[in-house]
mmCIF file of C-alpha atoms in Angstrom:
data_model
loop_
_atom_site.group_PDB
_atom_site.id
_atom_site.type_symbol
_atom_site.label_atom_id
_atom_site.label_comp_id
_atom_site.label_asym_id
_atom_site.label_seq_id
_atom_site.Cartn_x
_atom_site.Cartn_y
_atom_site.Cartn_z
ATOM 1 C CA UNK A 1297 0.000 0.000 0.000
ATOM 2 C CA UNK A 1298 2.905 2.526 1.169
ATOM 3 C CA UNK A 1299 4.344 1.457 -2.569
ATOM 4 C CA UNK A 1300 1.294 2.334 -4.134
ATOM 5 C CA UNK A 1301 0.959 5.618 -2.540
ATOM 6 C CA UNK A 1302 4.202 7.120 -3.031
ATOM 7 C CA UNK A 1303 4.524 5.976 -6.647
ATOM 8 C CA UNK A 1304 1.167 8.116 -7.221
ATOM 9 C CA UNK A 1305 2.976 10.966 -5.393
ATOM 10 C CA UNK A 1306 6.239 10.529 -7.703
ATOM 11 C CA UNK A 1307 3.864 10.123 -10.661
ATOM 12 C CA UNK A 1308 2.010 13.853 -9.907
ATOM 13 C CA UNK A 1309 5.066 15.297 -8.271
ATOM 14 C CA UNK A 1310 6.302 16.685 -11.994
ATOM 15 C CA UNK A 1311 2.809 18.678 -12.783
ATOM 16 C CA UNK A 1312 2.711 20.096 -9.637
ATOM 17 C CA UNK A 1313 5.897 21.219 -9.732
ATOM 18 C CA UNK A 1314 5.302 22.651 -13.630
ATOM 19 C CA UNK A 1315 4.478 26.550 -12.476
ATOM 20 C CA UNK A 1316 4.953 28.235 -15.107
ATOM 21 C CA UNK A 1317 8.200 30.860 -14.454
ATOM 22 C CA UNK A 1318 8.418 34.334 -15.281
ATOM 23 C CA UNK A 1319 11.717 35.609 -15.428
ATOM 24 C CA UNK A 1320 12.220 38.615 -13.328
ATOM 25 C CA UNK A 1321 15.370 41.350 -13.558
ATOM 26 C CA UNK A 1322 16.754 41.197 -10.788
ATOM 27 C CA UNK A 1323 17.293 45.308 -10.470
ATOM 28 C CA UNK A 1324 13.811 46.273 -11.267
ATOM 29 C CA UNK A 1325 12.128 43.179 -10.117
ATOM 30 C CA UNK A 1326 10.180 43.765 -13.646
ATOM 31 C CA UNK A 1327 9.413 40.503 -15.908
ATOM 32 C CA UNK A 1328 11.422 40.464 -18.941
ATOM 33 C CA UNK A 1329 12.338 38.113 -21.807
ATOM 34 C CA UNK A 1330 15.692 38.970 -23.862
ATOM 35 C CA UNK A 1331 17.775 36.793 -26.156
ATOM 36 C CA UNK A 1332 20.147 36.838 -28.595
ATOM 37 C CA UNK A 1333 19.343 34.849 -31.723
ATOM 38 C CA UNK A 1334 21.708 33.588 -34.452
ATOM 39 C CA UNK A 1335 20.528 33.192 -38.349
ATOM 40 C CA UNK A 1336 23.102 31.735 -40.608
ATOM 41 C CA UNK A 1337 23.028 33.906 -43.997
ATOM 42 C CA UNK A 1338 20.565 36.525 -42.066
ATOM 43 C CA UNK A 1339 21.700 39.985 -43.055
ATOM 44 C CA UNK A 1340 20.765 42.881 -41.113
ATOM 45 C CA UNK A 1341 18.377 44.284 -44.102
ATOM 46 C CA UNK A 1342 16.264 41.023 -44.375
ATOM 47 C CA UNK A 1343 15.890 40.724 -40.376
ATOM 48 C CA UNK A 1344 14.502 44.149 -40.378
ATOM 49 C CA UNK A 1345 12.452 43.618 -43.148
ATOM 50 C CA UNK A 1346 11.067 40.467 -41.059
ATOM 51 C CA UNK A 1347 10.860 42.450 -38.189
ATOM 52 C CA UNK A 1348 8.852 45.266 -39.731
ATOM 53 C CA UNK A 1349 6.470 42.831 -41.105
ATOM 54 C CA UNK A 1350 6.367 40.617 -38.097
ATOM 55 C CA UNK A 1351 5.071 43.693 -36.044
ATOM 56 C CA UNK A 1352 2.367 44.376 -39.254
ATOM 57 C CA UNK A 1353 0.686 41.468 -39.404
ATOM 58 C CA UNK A 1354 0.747 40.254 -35.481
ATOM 59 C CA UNK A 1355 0.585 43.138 -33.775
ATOM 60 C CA UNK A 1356 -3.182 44.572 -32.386
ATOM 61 C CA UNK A 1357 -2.340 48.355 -32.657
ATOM 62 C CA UNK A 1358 -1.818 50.003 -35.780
ATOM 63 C CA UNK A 1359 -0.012 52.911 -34.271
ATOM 64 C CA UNK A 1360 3.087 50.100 -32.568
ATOM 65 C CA UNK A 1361 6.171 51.350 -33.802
ATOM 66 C CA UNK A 1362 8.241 53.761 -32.072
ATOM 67 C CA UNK A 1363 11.169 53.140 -32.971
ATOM 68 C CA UNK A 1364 11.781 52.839 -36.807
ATOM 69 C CA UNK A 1365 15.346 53.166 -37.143
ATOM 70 C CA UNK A 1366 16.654 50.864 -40.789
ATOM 71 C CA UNK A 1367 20.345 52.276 -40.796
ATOM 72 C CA UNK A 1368 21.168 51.212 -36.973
ATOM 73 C CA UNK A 1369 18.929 48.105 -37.122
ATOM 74 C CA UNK A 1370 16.470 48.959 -34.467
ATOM 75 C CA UNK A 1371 12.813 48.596 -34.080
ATOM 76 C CA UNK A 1372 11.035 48.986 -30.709
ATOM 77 C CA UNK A 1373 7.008 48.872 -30.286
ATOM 78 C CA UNK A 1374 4.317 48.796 -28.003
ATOM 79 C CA UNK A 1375 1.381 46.525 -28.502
ATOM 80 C CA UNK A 1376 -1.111 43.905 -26.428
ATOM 81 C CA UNK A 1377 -2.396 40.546 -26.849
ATOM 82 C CA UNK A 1378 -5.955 39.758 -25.644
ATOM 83 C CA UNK A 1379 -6.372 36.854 -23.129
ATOM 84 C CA UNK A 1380 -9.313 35.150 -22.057
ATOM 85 C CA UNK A 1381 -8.901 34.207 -18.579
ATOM 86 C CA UNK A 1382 -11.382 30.976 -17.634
ATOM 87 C CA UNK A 1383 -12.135 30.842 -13.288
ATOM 88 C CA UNK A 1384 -14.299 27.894 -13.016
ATOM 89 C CA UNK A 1385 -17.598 28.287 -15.317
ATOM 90 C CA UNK A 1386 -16.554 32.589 -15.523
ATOM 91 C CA UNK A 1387 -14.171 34.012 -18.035
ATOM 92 C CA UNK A 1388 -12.680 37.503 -17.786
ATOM 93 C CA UNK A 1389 -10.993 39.095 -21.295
ATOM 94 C CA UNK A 1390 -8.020 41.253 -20.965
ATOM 95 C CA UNK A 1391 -5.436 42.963 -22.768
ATOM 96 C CA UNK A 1392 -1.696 41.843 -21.935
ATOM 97 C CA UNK A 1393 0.644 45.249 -23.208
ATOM 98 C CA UNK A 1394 4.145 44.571 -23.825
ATOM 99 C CA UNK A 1395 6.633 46.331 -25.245
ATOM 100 C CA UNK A 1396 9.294 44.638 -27.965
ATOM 101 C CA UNK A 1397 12.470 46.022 -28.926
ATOM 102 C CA UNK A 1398 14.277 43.790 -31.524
ATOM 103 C CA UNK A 1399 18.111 44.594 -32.672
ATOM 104 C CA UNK A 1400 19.878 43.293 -35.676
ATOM 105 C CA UNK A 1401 23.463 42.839 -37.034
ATOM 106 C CA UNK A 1402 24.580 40.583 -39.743
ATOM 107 C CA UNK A 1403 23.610 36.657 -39.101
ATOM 108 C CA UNK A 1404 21.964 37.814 -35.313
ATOM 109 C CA UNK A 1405 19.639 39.679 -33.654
ATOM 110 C CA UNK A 1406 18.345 40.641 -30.197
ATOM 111 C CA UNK A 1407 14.969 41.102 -28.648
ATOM 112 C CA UNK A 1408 13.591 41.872 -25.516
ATOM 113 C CA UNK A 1409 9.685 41.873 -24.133
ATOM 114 C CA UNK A 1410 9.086 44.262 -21.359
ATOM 115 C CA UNK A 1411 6.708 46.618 -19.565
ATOM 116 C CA UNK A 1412 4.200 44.226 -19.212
ATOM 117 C CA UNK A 1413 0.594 45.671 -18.733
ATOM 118 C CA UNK A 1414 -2.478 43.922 -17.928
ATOM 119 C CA UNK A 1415 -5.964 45.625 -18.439
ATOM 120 C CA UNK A 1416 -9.410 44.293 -17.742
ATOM 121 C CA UNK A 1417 -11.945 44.251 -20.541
ATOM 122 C CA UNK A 1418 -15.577 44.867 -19.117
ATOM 123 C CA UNK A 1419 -17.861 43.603 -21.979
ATOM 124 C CA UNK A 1420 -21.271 45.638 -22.163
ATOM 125 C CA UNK A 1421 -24.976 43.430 -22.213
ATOM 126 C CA UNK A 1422 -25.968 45.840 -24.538
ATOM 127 C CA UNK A 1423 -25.362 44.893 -28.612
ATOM 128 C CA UNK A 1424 -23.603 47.670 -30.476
ATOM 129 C CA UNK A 1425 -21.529 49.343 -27.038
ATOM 130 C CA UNK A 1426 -18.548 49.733 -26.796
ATOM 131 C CA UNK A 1427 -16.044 47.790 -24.167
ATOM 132 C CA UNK A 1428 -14.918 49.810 -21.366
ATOM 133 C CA UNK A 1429 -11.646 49.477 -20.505
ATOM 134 C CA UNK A 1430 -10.350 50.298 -17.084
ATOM 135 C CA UNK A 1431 -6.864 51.030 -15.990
ATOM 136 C CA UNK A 1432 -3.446 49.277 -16.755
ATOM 137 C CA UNK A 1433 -1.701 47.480 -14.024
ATOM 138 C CA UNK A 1434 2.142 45.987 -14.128
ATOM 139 C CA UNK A 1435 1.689 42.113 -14.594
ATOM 140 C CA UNK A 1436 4.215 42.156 -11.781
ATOM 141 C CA UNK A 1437 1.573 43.243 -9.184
ATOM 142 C CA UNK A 1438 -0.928 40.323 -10.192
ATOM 143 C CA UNK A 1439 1.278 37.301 -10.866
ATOM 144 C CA UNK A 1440 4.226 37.355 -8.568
ATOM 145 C CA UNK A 1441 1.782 38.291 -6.095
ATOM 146 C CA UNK A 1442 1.488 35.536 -2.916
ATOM 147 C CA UNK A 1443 -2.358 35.816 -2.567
ATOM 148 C CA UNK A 1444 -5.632 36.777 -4.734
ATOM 149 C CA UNK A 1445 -5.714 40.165 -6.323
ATOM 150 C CA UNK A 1446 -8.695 42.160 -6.729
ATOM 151 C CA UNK A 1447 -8.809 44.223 -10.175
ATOM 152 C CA UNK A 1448 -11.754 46.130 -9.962
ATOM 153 C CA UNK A 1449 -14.663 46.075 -7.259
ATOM 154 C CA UNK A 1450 -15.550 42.730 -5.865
ATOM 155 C CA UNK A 1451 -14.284 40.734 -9.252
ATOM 156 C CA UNK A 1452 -11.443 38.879 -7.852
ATOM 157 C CA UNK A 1453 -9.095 37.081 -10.646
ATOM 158 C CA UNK A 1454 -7.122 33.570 -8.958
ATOM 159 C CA UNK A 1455 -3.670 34.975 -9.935
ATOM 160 C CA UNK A 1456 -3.165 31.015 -10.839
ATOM 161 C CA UNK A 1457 -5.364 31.265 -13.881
ATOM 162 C CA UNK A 1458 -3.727 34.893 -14.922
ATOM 163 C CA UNK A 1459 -0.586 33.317 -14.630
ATOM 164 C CA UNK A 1460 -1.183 30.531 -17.131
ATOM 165 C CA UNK A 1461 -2.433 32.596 -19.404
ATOM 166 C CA UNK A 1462 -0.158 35.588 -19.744
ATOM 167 C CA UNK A 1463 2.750 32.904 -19.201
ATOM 168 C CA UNK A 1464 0.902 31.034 -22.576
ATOM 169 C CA UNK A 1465 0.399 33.963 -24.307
ATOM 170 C CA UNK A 1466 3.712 35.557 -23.981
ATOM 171 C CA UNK A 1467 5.401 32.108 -25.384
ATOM 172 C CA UNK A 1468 3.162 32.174 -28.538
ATOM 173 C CA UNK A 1469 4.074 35.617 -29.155
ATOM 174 C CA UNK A 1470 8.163 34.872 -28.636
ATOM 175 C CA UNK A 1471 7.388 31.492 -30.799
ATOM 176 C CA UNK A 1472 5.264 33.417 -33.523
ATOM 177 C CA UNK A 1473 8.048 36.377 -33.571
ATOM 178 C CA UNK A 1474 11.486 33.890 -33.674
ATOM 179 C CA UNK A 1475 9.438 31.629 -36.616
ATOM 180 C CA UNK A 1476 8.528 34.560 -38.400
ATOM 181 C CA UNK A 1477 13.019 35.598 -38.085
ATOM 182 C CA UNK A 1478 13.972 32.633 -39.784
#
């Protein structure tokens, strides 16, 4: 019987233990994603070009770029992705801003993913109104938090189900951006 029982604790021992990680600077205590990346026969003009058109077709704000610079190889933008955040039979939408800057040489290039925004979405009964949005708050606050966060009145979010959503939704957007380098 003892067997049994720890074998099924060895067996669920690995999911437990699969949190997802955000990586945190260790100065600003700020989540943040950087890496270099190499491309073999990737010159600087065709990783921009990528770049641009990476942040044109998968980016949700028209008005991203900042930073538009061809000559030193730098593009920086602001943008969001929308996540749908499911607590039991409820689901919340929000909008997870980030900001990308991406730098390129010859045969490399580096991003990072910073400033990371969350803001609620409160959809409308009504057909034809508009959502109201309310204000941003740092990511930081809600998922490195210890206990439950409230975001607006009495609507309290499980930071566990934030969590695995921004942490999903930020890997699809590194994993769309890097496939869209090659």
């Amino acid at each position: 019987m003892l067997v049994k029982i720890l074998s099924l604790f060895f067996l669920l021992m690995p999911f437990h233990a699969s949190a997802q990680v955000f990586p945190v600077d260790a100065l600003s205590g700020k989540i943040y994603y950087a890496e270099e990346v190499l491309v073999k026969d990737g010159p600087q003009f065709d990783l921009y070009n990528r770049a641009k058109a990476w942040f044109s077709s998968s980016v949700q704000n028209k008005k991203a770029l900042q930073v538009d610079d061809l000559a030193n190889g730098l593009i920086i933008g602001a943008s969001y992705r929308v996540l749908l955040v499911r607590e039991g039979h409820q689901a919340q939408k929000f909008r997870l801003w980030f900001t990308v800057k991406i730098e390129m040489e010859d045969d490399h290039y580096w991003y990072s993913i910073t400033d990371f925004q969350l803001q609620e979405i409160q959809s409308t009964k009504e057909a034809g109104t508009k959502e109201l949005k309310a204000a941003k708050v740092p990511l930081e606050e809600l998922v490195l938090a210890k206990n439950e966060v409230a975001l607006k009145g009495e609507k309290v979010i499980f930071h566990k189900s934030l969590e695995s959503s921004a942490y999903d939704s930020i890997v699809a957007l590194i994993k769309d951006f890097k496939k869209s380098m090659l």
